[in-house]
């Protein structure tokens, strides 16, 4: 139960944090933008027939990664790697998956101008490119019971098990406030 050991964002009431320090760090890293766009994005995705928490999480994470790539001073990118370090599986995406990813990218790029603020060029292309790179490189963030509670893009971590048939489980011990 997340409510006993963590605090929840008071605005969106969706995102949980281990403590105030982590909440403040995430607010600065992009949750401020995502929090205000979340409900609008979820509604727009649903209107396109794109339902479920994974679609929303992928759209938000792709937008965050696109914003990080556009920012040369992004501390997260310097410590965890760059999205461009990940192999793009664009040429190997099935036609049906490509259509879904293109629809997600289109909605994310047009839903809220702040969601992709500062991203140069085609915002749709930036989100689509991120989604293509996510295919075999992302991680599910799980709780103690290995239930997915989020998605993460960690390029340096992806290099540890870069395979089209992943065969290992990466485990990170997280410490409050770090």
Tab-separated table of C-alpha atoms in Angstrom, residues 7-94:
chain	number	residue	atom	x	y	z
A	7	UNK	CA	3.159	10.801	0.142
A	8	UNK	CA	1.038	11.576	-2.874
A	9	UNK	CA	1.105	14.626	-5.128
A	10	UNK	CA	-1.621	16.903	-3.785
A	11	UNK	CA	-2.535	18.156	-7.278
A	12	UNK	CA	-2.878	15.094	-9.505
A	13	UNK	CA	-3.286	12.612	-6.629
A	14	UNK	CA	-1.649	9.945	-8.808
A	15	UNK	CA	2.100	10.115	-8.238
A	16	UNK	CA	3.605	8.898	-4.949
A	17	UNK	CA	6.906	9.926	-3.347
A	18	UNK	CA	8.984	8.437	-0.561
A	19	UNK	CA	9.486	11.853	1.032
A	20	UNK	CA	9.305	15.611	0.507
A	21	UNK	CA	12.855	15.821	-0.896
A	22	UNK	CA	12.050	13.337	-3.694
A	23	UNK	CA	8.792	15.131	-4.412
A	24	UNK	CA	10.573	18.480	-4.778
A	25	UNK	CA	13.230	16.934	-7.030
A	26	UNK	CA	10.587	15.371	-9.304
A	27	UNK	CA	8.599	18.619	-9.387
A	28	UNK	CA	11.673	20.393	-10.762
A	29	UNK	CA	12.530	17.480	-13.105
A	30	UNK	CA	9.210	17.697	-14.896
A	31	UNK	CA	6.263	16.656	-12.758
A	32	UNK	CA	5.199	20.317	-12.558
A	33	UNK	CA	4.513	20.252	-16.309
A	34	UNK	CA	3.161	16.700	-16.382
A	35	UNK	CA	0.868	17.215	-13.391
A	36	UNK	CA	-1.046	20.026	-15.062
A	37	UNK	CA	-1.178	18.183	-18.417
A	38	UNK	CA	-2.014	14.699	-17.080
A	39	UNK	CA	-5.833	14.904	-17.014
A	40	UNK	CA	-5.990	16.655	-20.386
A	41	UNK	CA	-3.603	14.117	-21.931
A	42	UNK	CA	-5.495	11.146	-20.493
A	43	UNK	CA	-8.770	12.501	-21.882
A	44	UNK	CA	-7.224	13.191	-25.303
A	45	UNK	CA	-5.687	9.696	-25.463
A	46	UNK	CA	-9.040	8.137	-24.549
A	47	UNK	CA	-10.767	10.189	-27.261
A	48	UNK	CA	-8.348	8.563	-29.737
A	49	UNK	CA	-9.236	5.102	-28.430
A	50	UNK	CA	-5.966	4.808	-26.515
A	51	UNK	CA	-6.889	3.609	-23.039
A	52	UNK	CA	-5.059	2.391	-19.983
A	53	UNK	CA	-2.416	3.551	-17.555
A	54	UNK	CA	0.491	2.214	-19.637
A	55	UNK	CA	-0.419	4.405	-22.614
A	56	UNK	CA	-0.536	7.474	-20.377
A	57	UNK	CA	2.737	6.545	-18.630
A	58	UNK	CA	4.473	6.000	-21.980
A	59	UNK	CA	3.221	9.338	-23.333
A	60	UNK	CA	4.342	11.216	-20.207
A	61	UNK	CA	7.734	9.489	-20.109
A	62	UNK	CA	8.324	10.084	-23.834
A	63	UNK	CA	7.504	13.769	-23.362
A	64	UNK	CA	9.845	14.005	-20.358
A	65	UNK	CA	12.659	12.337	-22.311
A	66	UNK	CA	12.081	14.622	-25.322
A	67	UNK	CA	12.258	17.671	-23.038
A	68	UNK	CA	15.435	16.297	-21.421
A	69	UNK	CA	17.057	15.804	-24.839
A	70	UNK	CA	16.223	19.401	-25.723
A	71	UNK	CA	17.884	20.670	-22.545
A	72	UNK	CA	21.677	20.548	-22.701
A	73	UNK	CA	21.935	21.203	-18.955
A	74	UNK	CA	19.717	18.312	-17.874
A	75	UNK	CA	21.346	16.687	-14.826
A	76	UNK	CA	19.267	13.520	-15.220
A	77	UNK	CA	20.634	12.918	-18.720
A	78	UNK	CA	24.227	13.389	-17.568
A	79	UNK	CA	23.884	10.803	-14.777
A	80	UNK	CA	21.663	8.177	-16.369
A	81	UNK	CA	22.619	8.481	-20.033
A	82	UNK	CA	21.029	9.974	-23.102
A	83	UNK	CA	17.944	8.782	-24.907
A	84	UNK	CA	19.946	8.941	-28.121
A	85	UNK	CA	22.285	6.278	-26.647
A	86	UNK	CA	19.455	3.755	-26.954
A	87	UNK	CA	18.986	1.793	-30.146
A	88	UNK	CA	15.908	2.868	-32.052
A	89	UNK	CA	13.832	-0.061	-33.182
A	90	UNK	CA	11.922	2.110	-35.652
A	91	UNK	CA	12.667	-0.190	-38.583
A	92	UNK	CA	11.483	-3.270	-36.668
A	93	UNK	CA	8.166	-1.943	-35.366
A	94	UNK	CA	5.134	-3.849	-36.609
